Amino acid sequence: MRRRPVPVGPSRPDQLRALVAVLDEAVAAQRPADEAVAACGEPGPVCRGTARDCGQQSIALHRLRARLQDVGTTDPDLRAAQARAARLLAYDLWMLRASMNLAFTVRPVDRTEAARLHLNGLGRPADDLRRLRDTLRAELSET
Protein backbone atom coordinates (compact mmCIF):
# COMPACT_ATOMS: atom_id res chain seq x y z
CA MET A 1 0.00 0.00 0.00
CA ARG A 2 1.24 3.38 -0.90
CA ARG A 3 0.38 6.38 1.14
CA ARG A 4 -0.74 9.48 -0.56
CA PRO A 5 1.46 12.44 0.19
CA VAL A 6 -0.10 14.93 2.53
CA PRO A 7 -0.57 18.19 0.67
CA VAL A 8 1.56 20.91 2.12
CA GLY A 9 -0.15 24.27 2.32
CA PRO A 10 1.48 27.64 2.21
CA SER A 11 3.85 28.41 5.05
CA ARG A 12 2.84 30.86 7.78
CA PRO A 13 5.08 33.60 6.31
CA ASP A 14 3.48 33.03 2.88
CA GLN A 15 0.00 33.22 4.42
CA LEU A 16 0.98 36.36 6.31
CA ARG A 17 2.39 37.94 3.14
CA ALA A 18 -0.83 37.22 1.22
CA LEU A 19 -2.98 38.61 4.03
CA VAL A 20 -0.89 41.78 4.34
CA ALA A 21 -1.03 42.33 0.56
CA VAL A 22 -4.84 42.39 0.60
CA LEU A 23 -4.89 44.54 3.74
CA ASP A 24 -2.55 47.03 2.08
CA GLU A 25 -5.07 47.42 -0.72
CA ALA A 26 -7.96 47.64 1.74
CA VAL A 27 -6.26 50.40 3.72
CA ALA A 28 -5.51 52.29 0.50
CA ALA A 29 -9.16 51.95 -0.54
CA GLN A 30 -10.33 53.47 2.72
CA ARG A 31 -9.20 56.99 1.81
CA PRO A 32 -11.60 57.44 -1.13
CA ALA A 33 -14.35 55.62 0.82
CA ASP A 34 -13.77 57.95 3.78
CA GLU A 35 -14.00 60.96 1.46
CA ALA A 36 -17.23 59.66 -0.08
CA VAL A 37 -18.84 59.21 3.34
CA ALA A 38 -17.70 62.69 4.39
CA ALA A 39 -19.14 64.17 1.18
CA CYS A 40 -22.53 62.75 2.15
CA GLY A 41 -22.35 64.86 5.32
CA GLU A 42 -21.52 68.17 3.66
CA PRO A 43 -24.08 70.94 4.31
CA GLY A 44 -26.46 71.72 1.51
CA PRO A 45 -27.68 69.50 -1.29
CA VAL A 46 -25.54 66.44 -2.00
CA CYS A 47 -24.48 66.19 -5.63
CA ARG A 48 -25.16 63.10 -7.73
CA GLY A 49 -21.43 62.57 -8.15
CA THR A 50 -21.29 61.70 -4.46
CA ALA A 51 -23.72 58.84 -5.04
CA ARG A 52 -21.51 57.59 -7.87
CA ASP A 53 -18.41 57.85 -5.68
CA CYS A 54 -20.11 55.94 -2.84
CA GLY A 55 -21.23 53.25 -5.27
CA GLN A 56 -17.75 52.87 -6.76
CA GLN A 57 -16.14 52.69 -3.34
CA SER A 58 -18.71 50.16 -2.21
CA ILE A 59 -17.89 47.95 -5.20
CA ALA A 60 -14.16 48.26 -4.51
CA LEU A 61 -14.59 47.33 -0.84
CA HIS A 62 -16.89 44.40 -1.70
CA ARG A 63 -14.23 43.04 -4.05
CA LEU A 64 -11.52 43.49 -1.45
CA ARG A 65 -13.62 41.78 1.20
CA ALA A 66 -14.17 38.82 -1.15
CA ARG A 67 -10.42 38.66 -1.88
CA LEU A 68 -9.72 38.84 1.83
CA GLN A 69 -12.03 35.92 2.49
CA ASP A 70 -10.30 33.94 -0.27
CA VAL A 71 -6.86 34.22 1.36
CA GLY A 72 -6.13 30.65 2.39
CA THR A 73 -5.09 31.07 5.99
CA THR A 74 -4.76 27.98 8.13
CA ASP A 75 -2.81 29.45 11.02
CA PRO A 76 -5.28 30.15 13.88
CA ASP A 77 -3.86 33.61 14.65
CA LEU A 78 -3.96 34.64 11.00
CA ARG A 79 -7.49 33.27 10.62
CA ALA A 80 -8.55 35.44 13.57
CA ALA A 81 -6.87 38.50 12.04
CA GLN A 82 -8.51 37.72 8.70
CA ALA A 83 -11.95 37.46 10.32
CA ARG A 84 -11.42 40.74 12.20
CA ALA A 85 -10.37 42.49 8.99
CA ALA A 86 -13.47 41.13 7.22
CA ARG A 87 -15.68 42.53 10.01
CA LEU A 88 -13.98 45.92 9.77
CA LEU A 89 -14.47 46.00 6.00
CA ALA A 90 -18.11 45.03 6.50
CA TYR A 91 -18.47 48.07 8.76
CA ASP A 92 -16.97 50.30 6.04
CA LEU A 93 -19.49 48.89 3.57
CA TRP A 94 -22.33 49.48 6.00
CA MET A 95 -21.15 53.04 6.58
CA LEU A 96 -21.13 53.76 2.84
CA ARG A 97 -24.65 52.38 2.46
CA ALA A 98 -25.99 54.21 5.51
CA SER A 99 -24.40 57.46 4.34
CA MET A 100 -26.04 57.16 0.94
CA ASN A 101 -29.38 56.38 2.57
CA LEU A 102 -29.13 59.53 4.68
CA ALA A 103 -27.88 61.74 1.87
CA PHE A 104 -30.34 60.59 -0.77
CA THR A 105 -33.50 59.96 1.19
CA VAL A 106 -36.77 60.52 -0.65
CA ARG A 107 -38.44 62.21 2.30
CA PRO A 108 -35.89 64.09 4.37
CA VAL A 109 -36.93 64.95 7.91
CA ASP A 110 -35.11 67.04 10.51
CA ARG A 111 -33.81 63.99 12.37
CA THR A 112 -32.44 62.42 9.17
CA GLU A 113 -30.84 65.69 8.10
CA ALA A 114 -29.22 66.14 11.50
CA ALA A 115 -27.76 62.62 11.33
CA ARG A 116 -26.50 63.25 7.80
CA LEU A 117 -24.71 66.44 8.84
CA HIS A 118 -22.78 64.45 11.46
CA LEU A 119 -21.20 62.21 8.81
CA ASN A 120 -17.51 62.95 8.56
CA GLY A 121 -15.89 59.70 7.39
CA LEU A 122 -15.46 56.05 8.25
CA GLY A 123 -14.32 56.67 11.82
CA ARG A 124 -12.46 54.48 14.29
CA PRO A 125 -13.02 51.12 12.52
CA ALA A 126 -10.95 52.43 9.61
CA ASP A 127 -8.17 53.24 12.06
CA ASP A 128 -8.55 49.77 13.58
CA LEU A 129 -8.08 48.15 10.16
CA ARG A 130 -4.98 50.24 9.54
CA ARG A 131 -3.54 49.26 12.96
CA LEU A 132 -4.27 45.58 12.28
CA ARG A 133 -2.49 45.82 8.93
CA ASP A 134 0.46 47.62 10.55
CA THR A 135 0.74 44.95 13.26
CA LEU A 136 0.74 42.16 10.68
CA ARG A 137 3.19 44.04 8.49
CA ALA A 138 5.56 44.46 11.45
CA GLU A 139 5.34 40.72 12.11
CA LEU A 140 6.10 40.09 8.45
CA SER A 141 9.23 42.22 8.60
CA GLU A 142 10.43 40.16 11.58
CA THR A 143 10.20 36.88 9.64
mmCIF file of C-alpha atoms in Angstrom:
data_model
loop_
_atom_site.group_PDB
_atom_site.id
_atom_site.type_symbol
_atom_site.label_atom_id
_atom_site.label_comp_id
_atom_site.label_asym_id
_atom_site.label_seq_id
_atom_site.Cartn_x
_atom_site.Cartn_y
_atom_site.Cartn_z
ATOM 1 C CA MET A 1 0.000 0.000 0.000
ATOM 2 C CA ARG A 2 1.236 3.384 -0.903
ATOM 3 C CA ARG A 3 0.381 6.382 1.140
ATOM 4 C CA ARG A 4 -0.745 9.484 -0.558
ATOM 5 C CA PRO A 5 1.455 12.438 0.188
ATOM 6 C CA VAL A 6 -0.104 14.926 2.528
ATOM 7 C CA PRO A 7 -0.570 18.188 0.669
ATOM 8 C CA VAL A 8 1.558 20.909 2.116
ATOM 9 C CA GLY A 9 -0.151 24.274 2.324
ATOM 10 C CA PRO A 10 1.482 27.638 2.209
ATOM 11 C CA SER A 11 3.855 28.413 5.050
ATOM 12 C CA ARG A 12 2.836 30.855 7.777
ATOM 13 C CA PRO A 13 5.078 33.597 6.309
ATOM 14 C CA ASP A 14 3.476 33.033 2.884
ATOM 15 C CA GLN A 15 -0.004 33.224 4.417
ATOM 16 C CA LEU A 16 0.983 36.356 6.313
ATOM 17 C CA ARG A 17 2.395 37.935 3.144
ATOM 18 C CA ALA A 18 -0.826 37.215 1.225
ATOM 19 C CA LEU A 19 -2.981 38.610 4.028
ATOM 20 C CA VAL A 20 -0.891 41.780 4.338
ATOM 21 C CA ALA A 21 -1.030 42.332 0.562
ATOM 22 C CA VAL A 22 -4.838 42.391 0.601
ATOM 23 C CA LEU A 23 -4.891 44.536 3.738
ATOM 24 C CA ASP A 24 -2.547 47.026 2.080
ATOM 25 C CA GLU A 25 -5.072 47.425 -0.717
ATOM 26 C CA ALA A 26 -7.957 47.639 1.743
ATOM 27 C CA VAL A 27 -6.262 50.404 3.721
ATOM 28 C CA ALA A 28 -5.509 52.294 0.500
ATOM 29 C CA ALA A 29 -9.159 51.953 -0.544
ATOM 30 C CA GLN A 30 -10.331 53.468 2.722
ATOM 31 C CA ARG A 31 -9.204 56.985 1.814
ATOM 32 C CA PRO A 32 -11.604 57.442 -1.127
ATOM 33 C CA ALA A 33 -14.350 55.622 0.819
ATOM 34 C CA ASP A 34 -13.773 57.949 3.775
ATOM 35 C CA GLU A 35 -13.998 60.962 1.456
ATOM 36 C CA ALA A 36 -17.231 59.660 -0.083
ATOM 37 C CA VAL A 37 -18.838 59.210 3.345
ATOM 38 C CA ALA A 38 -17.700 62.687 4.394
ATOM 39 C CA ALA A 39 -19.135 64.167 1.184
ATOM 40 C CA CYS A 40 -22.530 62.750 2.151
ATOM 41 C CA GLY A 41 -22.351 64.864 5.317
ATOM 42 C CA GLU A 42 -21.525 68.169 3.661
ATOM 43 C CA PRO A 43 -24.076 70.939 4.308
ATOM 44 C CA GLY A 44 -26.464 71.724 1.511
ATOM 45 C CA PRO A 45 -27.675 69.505 -1.293
ATOM 46 C CA VAL A 46 -25.541 66.443 -2.003
ATOM 47 C CA CYS A 47 -24.476 66.187 -5.630
ATOM 48 C CA ARG A 48 -25.161 63.102 -7.726
ATOM 49 C CA GLY A 49 -21.427 62.567 -8.150
ATOM 50 C CA THR A 50 -21.286 61.703 -4.461
ATOM 51 C CA ALA A 51 -23.717 58.840 -5.040
ATOM 52 C CA ARG A 52 -21.511 57.586 -7.869
ATOM 53 C CA ASP A 53 -18.411 57.849 -5.681
ATOM 54 C CA CYS A 54 -20.111 55.941 -2.841
ATOM 55 C CA GLY A 55 -21.226 53.252 -5.270
ATOM 56 C CA GLN A 56 -17.748 52.869 -6.760
ATOM 57 C CA GLN A 57 -16.137 52.690 -3.341
ATOM 58 C CA SER A 58 -18.708 50.159 -2.214
ATOM 59 C CA ILE A 59 -17.889 47.952 -5.201
ATOM 60 C CA ALA A 60 -14.157 48.263 -4.514
ATOM 61 C CA LEU A 61 -14.591 47.329 -0.836
ATOM 62 C CA HIS A 62 -16.891 44.400 -1.702
ATOM 63 C CA ARG A 63 -14.233 43.038 -4.047
ATOM 64 C CA LEU A 64 -11.517 43.486 -1.448
ATOM 65 C CA ARG A 65 -13.617 41.780 1.196
ATOM 66 C CA ALA A 66 -14.166 38.819 -1.155
ATOM 67 C CA ARG A 67 -10.421 38.656 -1.884
ATOM 68 C CA LEU A 68 -9.715 38.842 1.832
ATOM 69 C CA GLN A 69 -12.025 35.916 2.489
ATOM 70 C CA ASP A 70 -10.296 33.937 -0.269
ATOM 71 C CA VAL A 71 -6.864 34.225 1.356
ATOM 72 C CA GLY A 72 -6.134 30.654 2.391
ATOM 73 C CA THR A 73 -5.094 31.074 5.988
ATOM 74 C CA THR A 74 -4.763 27.978 8.128
ATOM 75 C CA ASP A 75 -2.811 29.454 11.025
ATOM 76 C CA PRO A 76 -5.282 30.153 13.876
ATOM 77 C CA ASP A 77 -3.856 33.609 14.651
ATOM 78 C CA LEU A 78 -3.962 34.635 11.003
ATOM 79 C CA ARG A 79 -7.492 33.269 10.617
ATOM 80 C CA ALA A 80 -8.550 35.438 13.575
ATOM 81 C CA ALA A 81 -6.869 38.495 12.037
ATOM 82 C CA GLN A 82 -8.507 37.722 8.700
ATOM 83 C CA ALA A 83 -11.952 37.457 10.322
ATOM 84 C CA ARG A 84 -11.423 40.740 12.197
ATOM 85 C CA ALA A 85 -10.369 42.487 8.987
ATOM 86 C CA ALA A 86 -13.468 41.129 7.217
ATOM 87 C CA ARG A 87 -15.685 42.533 10.008
ATOM 88 C CA LEU A 88 -13.984 45.920 9.771
ATOM 89 C CA LEU A 89 -14.472 46.002 6.000
ATOM 90 C CA ALA A 90 -18.112 45.029 6.502
ATOM 91 C CA TYR A 91 -18.471 48.067 8.761
ATOM 92 C CA ASP A 92 -16.968 50.297 6.036
ATOM 93 C CA LEU A 93 -19.487 48.893 3.571
ATOM 94 C CA TRP A 94 -22.332 49.477 5.999
ATOM 95 C CA MET A 95 -21.152 53.039 6.581
ATOM 96 C CA LEU A 96 -21.131 53.764 2.842
ATOM 97 C CA ARG A 97 -24.654 52.377 2.456
ATOM 98 C CA ALA A 98 -25.994 54.215 5.513
ATOM 99 C CA SER A 99 -24.396 57.462 4.339
ATOM 100 C CA MET A 100 -26.040 57.157 0.941
ATOM 101 C CA ASN A 101 -29.379 56.385 2.574
ATOM 102 C CA LEU A 102 -29.130 59.534 4.685
ATOM 103 C CA ALA A 103 -27.876 61.738 1.866
ATOM 104 C CA PHE A 104 -30.337 60.586 -0.774
ATOM 105 C CA THR A 105 -33.501 59.956 1.191
ATOM 106 C CA VAL A 106 -36.766 60.518 -0.646
ATOM 107 C CA ARG A 107 -38.443 62.215 2.304
ATOM 108 C CA PRO A 108 -35.886 64.091 4.372
ATOM 109 C CA VAL A 109 -36.934 64.951 7.914
ATOM 110 C CA ASP A 110 -35.111 67.035 10.508
ATOM 111 C CA ARG A 111 -33.809 63.992 12.367
ATOM 112 C CA THR A 112 -32.436 62.418 9.167
ATOM 113 C CA GLU A 113 -30.836 65.689 8.098
ATOM 114 C CA ALA A 114 -29.217 66.138 11.503
ATOM 115 C CA ALA A 115 -27.761 62.622 11.330
ATOM 116 C CA ARG A 116 -26.495 63.250 7.795
ATOM 117 C CA LEU A 117 -24.708 66.437 8.838
ATOM 118 C CA HIS A 118 -22.778 64.449 11.462
ATOM 119 C CA LEU A 119 -21.199 62.215 8.815
ATOM 120 C CA ASN A 120 -17.506 62.947 8.557
ATOM 121 C CA GLY A 121 -15.889 59.696 7.392
ATOM 122 C CA LEU A 122 -15.459 56.046 8.250
ATOM 123 C CA GLY A 123 -14.324 56.669 11.825
ATOM 124 C CA ARG A 124 -12.463 54.481 14.287
ATOM 125 C CA PRO A 125 -13.024 51.121 12.525
ATOM 126 C CA ALA A 126 -10.950 52.432 9.607
ATOM 127 C CA ASP A 127 -8.166 53.244 12.060
ATOM 128 C CA ASP A 128 -8.550 49.768 13.581
ATOM 129 C CA LEU A 129 -8.077 48.152 10.165
ATOM 130 C CA ARG A 130 -4.979 50.239 9.544
ATOM 131 C CA ARG A 131 -3.540 49.265 12.955
ATOM 132 C CA LEU A 132 -4.273 45.585 12.278
ATOM 133 C CA ARG A 133 -2.492 45.816 8.929
ATOM 134 C CA ASP A 134 0.455 47.621 10.554
ATOM 135 C CA THR A 135 0.737 44.951 13.264
ATOM 136 C CA LEU A 136 0.744 42.157 10.683
ATOM 137 C CA ARG A 137 3.188 44.043 8.485
ATOM 138 C CA ALA A 138 5.559 44.459 11.453
ATOM 139 C CA GLU A 139 5.339 40.724 12.108
ATOM 140 C CA LEU A 140 6.098 40.092 8.452
ATOM 141 C CA SER A 141 9.229 42.220 8.602
ATOM 142 C CA GLU A 142 10.426 40.155 11.581
ATOM 143 C CA THR A 143 10.204 36.885 9.639
#
